[in-house]
Amino acid sequence: MHNSALNDILFILLLFFLIVSTLANPNVIKLTLPKATSNTKATQTVVVSIDQSRQFFVGTGKVDFAQLREALMPRLANADVNNTIVINAEKSVPIEDIVSVMEIARELNAKVVLGTAKPGTNR
């Protein structure tokens, strides 16, 4: 009788961890994004994030700006013809940093999409 109750608890815990692990996106850095009135999200090929301390990330890996181009090249080489770089920048990041990433994307023949928060969200 006790073994059955233990099995029920373990099953519930297993379901909980399965649901939580499918909802978590490992390629997202938590940032406060600027707001937009339309849906600006596109199919993500490569995500470049810039946090409030002006640190650059490709996916979740921290990259110095000097090595950003070299970090993006292999990821874009494996993608389709329509390469896309999604820039998730903290809203306090200077526009020069975003433009610098856009210039690298242009050199690599990739489209650029700036990530924004949905209206009504605090992120």
mmCIF file with all atom_site columns, C-alpha atoms in Angstrom:
data_model
loop_
_atom_site.group_PDB
_atom_site.id
_atom_site.type_symbol
_atom_site.label_atom_id
_atom_site.label_alt_id
_atom_site.label_comp_id
_atom_site.label_asym_id
_atom_site.label_entity_id
_atom_site.label_seq_id
_atom_site.pdbx_PDB_ins_code
_atom_site.Cartn_x
_atom_site.Cartn_y
_atom_site.Cartn_z
_atom_site.occupancy
_atom_site.B_iso_or_equiv
_atom_site.pdbx_formal_charge
_atom_site.auth_seq_id
_atom_site.auth_comp_id
_atom_site.auth_asym_id
_atom_site.auth_atom_id
_atom_site.pdbx_PDB_model_num
ATOM 1   C CA . MET A 1 1   ? 0.000  0.000  0.000   1.00 0.00 ? 1   MET A CA 1
ATOM 2   C CA . HIS A 1 2   ? 2.813  2.428  0.863   1.00 0.00 ? 2   HIS A CA 1
ATOM 3   C CA . ASN A 1 3   ? 4.650  1.587  -2.351  1.00 0.00 ? 3   ASN A CA 1
ATOM 4   C CA . SER A 1 4   ? 1.654  2.694  -4.441  1.00 0.00 ? 4   SER A CA 1
ATOM 5   C CA . ALA A 1 5   ? 1.565  6.145  -2.795  1.00 0.00 ? 5   ALA A CA 1
ATOM 6   C CA . LEU A 1 6   ? 5.289  6.574  -3.406  1.00 0.00 ? 6   LEU A CA 1
ATOM 7   C CA . ASN A 1 7   ? 4.809  5.662  -7.070  1.00 0.00 ? 7   ASN A CA 1
ATOM 8   C CA . ASP A 1 8   ? 2.049  8.275  -7.395  1.00 0.00 ? 8   ASP A CA 1
ATOM 9   C CA . ILE A 1 9   ? 4.273  10.993 -5.926  1.00 0.00 ? 9   ILE A CA 1
ATOM 10  C CA . LEU A 1 10  ? 7.188  10.050 -8.180  1.00 0.00 ? 10  LEU A CA 1
ATOM 11  C CA . PHE A 1 11  ? 4.908  10.060 -11.233 1.00 0.00 ? 11  PHE A CA 1
ATOM 12  C CA . ILE A 1 12  ? 3.591  13.540 -10.374 1.00 0.00 ? 12  ILE A CA 1
ATOM 13  C CA . LEU A 1 13  ? 7.151  14.831 -9.884  1.00 0.00 ? 13  LEU A CA 1
ATOM 14  C CA . LEU A 1 14  ? 8.209  13.326 -13.214 1.00 0.00 ? 14  LEU A CA 1
ATOM 15  C CA . LEU A 1 15  ? 5.315  15.041 -14.996 1.00 0.00 ? 15  LEU A CA 1
ATOM 16  C CA . PHE A 1 16  ? 6.149  18.344 -13.315 1.00 0.00 ? 16  PHE A CA 1
ATOM 17  C CA . PHE A 1 17  ? 9.789  18.252 -14.439 1.00 0.00 ? 17  PHE A CA 1
ATOM 18  C CA . LEU A 1 18  ? 8.836  17.210 -17.973 1.00 0.00 ? 18  LEU A CA 1
ATOM 19  C CA . ILE A 1 19  ? 6.422  20.131 -18.305 1.00 0.00 ? 19  ILE A CA 1
ATOM 20  C CA . VAL A 1 20  ? 8.878  22.636 -16.828 1.00 0.00 ? 20  VAL A CA 1
ATOM 21  C CA . SER A 1 21  ? 11.730 21.442 -19.054 1.00 0.00 ? 21  SER A CA 1
ATOM 22  C CA . THR A 1 22  ? 9.641  21.822 -22.234 1.00 0.00 ? 22  THR A CA 1
ATOM 23  C CA . LEU A 1 23  ? 8.564  25.353 -21.292 1.00 0.00 ? 23  LEU A CA 1
ATOM 24  C CA . ALA A 1 24  ? 12.085 26.574 -20.560 1.00 0.00 ? 24  ALA A CA 1
ATOM 25  C CA . ASN A 1 25  ? 13.915 28.014 -23.581 1.00 0.00 ? 25  ASN A CA 1
ATOM 26  C CA . PRO A 1 26  ? 17.680 27.592 -23.077 1.00 0.00 ? 26  PRO A CA 1
ATOM 27  C CA . ASN A 1 27  ? 18.610 30.120 -25.813 1.00 0.00 ? 27  ASN A CA 1
ATOM 28  C CA . VAL A 1 28  ? 17.075 33.162 -24.152 1.00 0.00 ? 28  VAL A CA 1
ATOM 29  C CA . ILE A 1 29  ? 18.866 35.730 -22.028 1.00 0.00 ? 29  ILE A CA 1
ATOM 30  C CA . LYS A 1 30  ? 16.515 37.699 -19.726 1.00 0.00 ? 30  LYS A CA 1
ATOM 31  C CA . LEU A 1 31  ? 16.411 41.291 -20.991 1.00 0.00 ? 31  LEU A CA 1
ATOM 32  C CA . THR A 1 32  ? 14.053 44.244 -20.820 1.00 0.00 ? 32  THR A CA 1
ATOM 33  C CA . LEU A 1 33  ? 13.110 44.876 -24.454 1.00 0.00 ? 33  LEU A CA 1
ATOM 34  C CA . PRO A 1 34  ? 11.700 48.043 -26.019 1.00 0.00 ? 34  PRO A CA 1
ATOM 35  C CA . LYS A 1 35  ? 7.974  47.961 -26.747 1.00 0.00 ? 35  LYS A CA 1
ATOM 36  C CA . ALA A 1 36  ? 6.347  47.742 -30.198 1.00 0.00 ? 36  ALA A CA 1
ATOM 37  C CA . THR A 1 37  ? 2.719  47.785 -31.333 1.00 0.00 ? 37  THR A CA 1
ATOM 38  C CA . SER A 1 38  ? 3.070  44.988 -33.891 1.00 0.00 ? 38  SER A CA 1
ATOM 39  C CA . ASN A 1 39  ? 4.464  41.477 -33.755 1.00 0.00 ? 39  ASN A CA 1
ATOM 40  C CA . THR A 1 40  ? 8.078  41.801 -34.884 1.00 0.00 ? 40  THR A CA 1
ATOM 41  C CA . LYS A 1 41  ? 9.207  38.240 -34.168 1.00 0.00 ? 41  LYS A CA 1
ATOM 42  C CA . ALA A 1 42  ? 10.637 36.300 -37.121 1.00 0.00 ? 42  ALA A CA 1
ATOM 43  C CA . THR A 1 43  ? 11.991 32.815 -37.639 1.00 0.00 ? 43  THR A CA 1
ATOM 44  C CA . GLN A 1 44  ? 15.111 32.792 -35.515 1.00 0.00 ? 44  GLN A CA 1
ATOM 45  C CA . THR A 1 45  ? 18.312 31.582 -37.096 1.00 0.00 ? 45  THR A CA 1
ATOM 46  C CA . VAL A 1 46  ? 20.850 33.174 -34.744 1.00 0.00 ? 46  VAL A CA 1
ATOM 47  C CA . VAL A 1 47  ? 20.094 35.215 -31.621 1.00 0.00 ? 47  VAL A CA 1
ATOM 48  C CA . VAL A 1 48  ? 22.512 37.954 -30.567 1.00 0.00 ? 48  VAL A CA 1
ATOM 49  C CA . SER A 1 49  ? 21.761 39.425 -27.134 1.00 0.00 ? 49  SER A CA 1
ATOM 50  C CA . ILE A 1 50  ? 23.249 42.566 -25.594 1.00 0.00 ? 50  ILE A CA 1
ATOM 51  C CA . ASP A 1 51  ? 22.694 43.061 -21.867 1.00 0.00 ? 51  ASP A CA 1
ATOM 52  C CA . GLN A 1 52  ? 22.705 46.293 -19.847 1.00 0.00 ? 52  GLN A CA 1
ATOM 53  C CA . SER A 1 53  ? 26.443 46.035 -19.147 1.00 0.00 ? 53  SER A CA 1
ATOM 54  C CA . ARG A 1 54  ? 27.070 45.884 -22.936 1.00 0.00 ? 54  ARG A CA 1
ATOM 55  C CA . GLN A 1 55  ? 28.101 42.226 -22.957 1.00 0.00 ? 55  GLN A CA 1
ATOM 56  C CA . PHE A 1 56  ? 27.385 40.318 -26.182 1.00 0.00 ? 56  PHE A CA 1
ATOM 57  C CA . PHE A 1 57  ? 25.932 36.808 -26.358 1.00 0.00 ? 57  PHE A CA 1
ATOM 58  C CA . VAL A 1 58  ? 25.466 34.499 -29.343 1.00 0.00 ? 58  VAL A CA 1
ATOM 59  C CA . GLY A 1 59  ? 22.736 32.150 -28.176 1.00 0.00 ? 59  GLY A CA 1
ATOM 60  C CA . THR A 1 60  ? 23.684 31.823 -24.511 1.00 0.00 ? 60  THR A CA 1
ATOM 61  C CA . GLY A 1 61  ? 27.448 31.946 -25.037 1.00 0.00 ? 61  GLY A CA 1
ATOM 62  C CA . LYS A 1 62  ? 29.228 35.147 -24.030 1.00 0.00 ? 62  LYS A CA 1
ATOM 63  C CA . VAL A 1 63  ? 31.335 36.597 -26.861 1.00 0.00 ? 63  VAL A CA 1
ATOM 64  C CA . ASP A 1 64  ? 33.625 39.633 -26.992 1.00 0.00 ? 64  ASP A CA 1
ATOM 65  C CA . PHE A 1 65  ? 32.564 42.120 -29.659 1.00 0.00 ? 65  PHE A CA 1
ATOM 66  C CA . ALA A 1 66  ? 35.901 41.655 -31.449 1.00 0.00 ? 66  ALA A CA 1
ATOM 67  C CA . GLN A 1 67  ? 35.078 37.934 -31.938 1.00 0.00 ? 67  GLN A CA 1
ATOM 68  C CA . LEU A 1 68  ? 31.373 38.438 -32.758 1.00 0.00 ? 68  LEU A CA 1
ATOM 69  C CA . ARG A 1 69  ? 31.817 38.145 -36.533 1.00 0.00 ? 69  ARG A CA 1
ATOM 70  C CA . GLU A 1 70  ? 33.841 34.930 -36.172 1.00 0.00 ? 70  GLU A CA 1
ATOM 71  C CA . ALA A 1 71  ? 31.227 33.501 -33.768 1.00 0.00 ? 71  ALA A CA 1
ATOM 72  C CA . LEU A 1 72  ? 28.379 34.221 -36.207 1.00 0.00 ? 72  LEU A CA 1
ATOM 73  C CA . MET A 1 73  ? 30.039 32.895 -39.387 1.00 0.00 ? 73  MET A CA 1
ATOM 74  C CA . PRO A 1 74  ? 29.779 29.138 -38.633 1.00 0.00 ? 74  PRO A CA 1
ATOM 75  C CA . ARG A 1 75  ? 26.184 29.470 -37.385 1.00 0.00 ? 75  ARG A CA 1
ATOM 76  C CA . LEU A 1 76  ? 25.084 31.276 -40.540 1.00 0.00 ? 76  LEU A CA 1
ATOM 77  C CA . ALA A 1 77  ? 27.003 28.941 -42.860 1.00 0.00 ? 77  ALA A CA 1
ATOM 78  C CA . ASN A 1 78  ? 24.776 26.014 -41.810 1.00 0.00 ? 78  ASN A CA 1
ATOM 79  C CA . ALA A 1 79  ? 21.538 27.979 -42.272 1.00 0.00 ? 79  ALA A CA 1
ATOM 80  C CA . ASP A 1 80  ? 19.337 28.371 -45.325 1.00 0.00 ? 80  ASP A CA 1
ATOM 81  C CA . VAL A 1 81  ? 19.686 31.118 -47.924 1.00 0.00 ? 81  VAL A CA 1
ATOM 82  C CA . ASN A 1 82  ? 17.539 33.484 -45.824 1.00 0.00 ? 82  ASN A CA 1
ATOM 83  C CA . ASN A 1 83  ? 19.900 33.930 -42.879 1.00 0.00 ? 83  ASN A CA 1
ATOM 84  C CA . THR A 1 84  ? 18.378 35.936 -40.028 1.00 0.00 ? 84  THR A CA 1
ATOM 85  C CA . ILE A 1 85  ? 20.025 37.454 -36.964 1.00 0.00 ? 85  ILE A CA 1
ATOM 86  C CA . VAL A 1 86  ? 17.651 38.421 -34.154 1.00 0.00 ? 86  VAL A CA 1
ATOM 87  C CA . ILE A 1 87  ? 19.057 41.155 -31.916 1.00 0.00 ? 87  ILE A CA 1
ATOM 88  C CA . ASN A 1 88  ? 17.725 41.165 -28.352 1.00 0.00 ? 88  ASN A CA 1
ATOM 89  C CA . ALA A 1 89  ? 19.132 44.312 -26.787 1.00 0.00 ? 89  ALA A CA 1
ATOM 90  C CA . GLU A 1 90  ? 18.401 45.738 -23.363 1.00 0.00 ? 90  GLU A CA 1
ATOM 91  C CA . LYS A 1 91  ? 16.589 49.038 -23.921 1.00 0.00 ? 91  LYS A CA 1
ATOM 92  C CA . SER A 1 92  ? 19.397 50.952 -22.159 1.00 0.00 ? 92  SER A CA 1
ATOM 93  C CA . VAL A 1 93  ? 22.003 49.701 -24.692 1.00 0.00 ? 93  VAL A CA 1
ATOM 94  C CA . PRO A 1 94  ? 23.409 52.508 -26.890 1.00 0.00 ? 94  PRO A CA 1
ATOM 95  C CA . ILE A 1 95  ? 22.149 52.387 -30.480 1.00 0.00 ? 95  ILE A CA 1
ATOM 96  C CA . GLU A 1 96  ? 25.769 52.286 -31.703 1.00 0.00 ? 96  GLU A CA 1
ATOM 97  C CA . ASP A 1 97  ? 26.115 48.731 -30.338 1.00 0.00 ? 97  ASP A CA 1
ATOM 98  C CA . ILE A 1 98  ? 22.996 47.607 -32.195 1.00 0.00 ? 98  ILE A CA 1
ATOM 99  C CA . VAL A 1 99  ? 24.161 49.284 -35.417 1.00 0.00 ? 99  VAL A CA 1
ATOM 100 C CA . SER A 1 100 ? 27.552 47.564 -35.072 1.00 0.00 ? 100 SER A CA 1
ATOM 101 C CA . VAL A 1 101 ? 25.835 44.164 -34.950 1.00 0.00 ? 101 VAL A CA 1
ATOM 102 C CA . MET A 1 102 ? 23.683 45.177 -37.947 1.00 0.00 ? 102 MET A CA 1
ATOM 103 C CA . GLU A 1 103 ? 26.816 46.055 -39.932 1.00 0.00 ? 103 GLU A CA 1
ATOM 104 C CA . ILE A 1 104 ? 28.324 42.643 -39.173 1.00 0.00 ? 104 ILE A CA 1
ATOM 105 C CA . ALA A 1 105 ? 25.064 41.019 -40.292 1.00 0.00 ? 105 ALA A CA 1
ATOM 106 C CA . ARG A 1 106 ? 25.146 42.997 -43.554 1.00 0.00 ? 106 ARG A CA 1
ATOM 107 C CA . GLU A 1 107 ? 28.728 41.831 -44.175 1.00 0.00 ? 107 GLU A CA 1
ATOM 108 C CA . LEU A 1 108 ? 27.555 38.241 -43.644 1.00 0.00 ? 108 LEU A CA 1
ATOM 109 C CA . ASN A 1 109 ? 24.508 38.737 -45.968 1.00 0.00 ? 109 ASN A CA 1
ATOM 110 C CA . ALA A 1 110 ? 22.040 38.137 -43.150 1.00 0.00 ? 110 ALA A CA 1
ATOM 111 C CA . LYS A 1 111 ? 18.729 39.829 -42.426 1.00 0.00 ? 111 LYS A CA 1
ATOM 112 C CA . VAL A 1 112 ? 18.383 41.589 -39.077 1.00 0.00 ? 112 VAL A CA 1
ATOM 113 C CA . VAL A 1 113 ? 15.346 41.624 -36.792 1.00 0.00 ? 113 VAL A CA 1
ATOM 114 C CA . LEU A 1 114 ? 15.269 43.668 -33.591 1.00 0.00 ? 114 LEU A CA 1
ATOM 115 C CA . GLY A 1 115 ? 13.478 41.840 -30.780 1.00 0.00 ? 115 GLY A CA 1
ATOM 116 C CA . THR A 1 116 ? 10.816 43.840 -28.940 1.00 0.00 ? 116 THR A CA 1
ATOM 117 C CA . ALA A 1 117 ? 8.490  43.148 -26.033 1.00 0.00 ? 117 ALA A CA 1
ATOM 118 C CA . LYS A 1 118 ? 4.780  42.673 -26.652 1.00 0.00 ? 118 LYS A CA 1
ATOM 119 C CA . PRO A 1 119 ? 2.597  45.634 -25.672 1.00 0.00 ? 119 PRO A CA 1
ATOM 120 C CA . GLY A 1 120 ? 1.401  45.414 -22.082 1.00 0.00 ? 120 GLY A CA 1
ATOM 121 C CA . THR A 1 121 ? 4.378  43.369 -20.831 1.00 0.00 ? 121 THR A CA 1
ATOM 122 C CA . ASN A 1 122 ? 7.010  44.607 -18.424 1.00 0.00 ? 122 ASN A CA 1
ATOM 123 C CA . ARG A 1 123 ? 9.835  42.770 -20.182 1.00 0.00 ? 123 ARG A CA 1
#
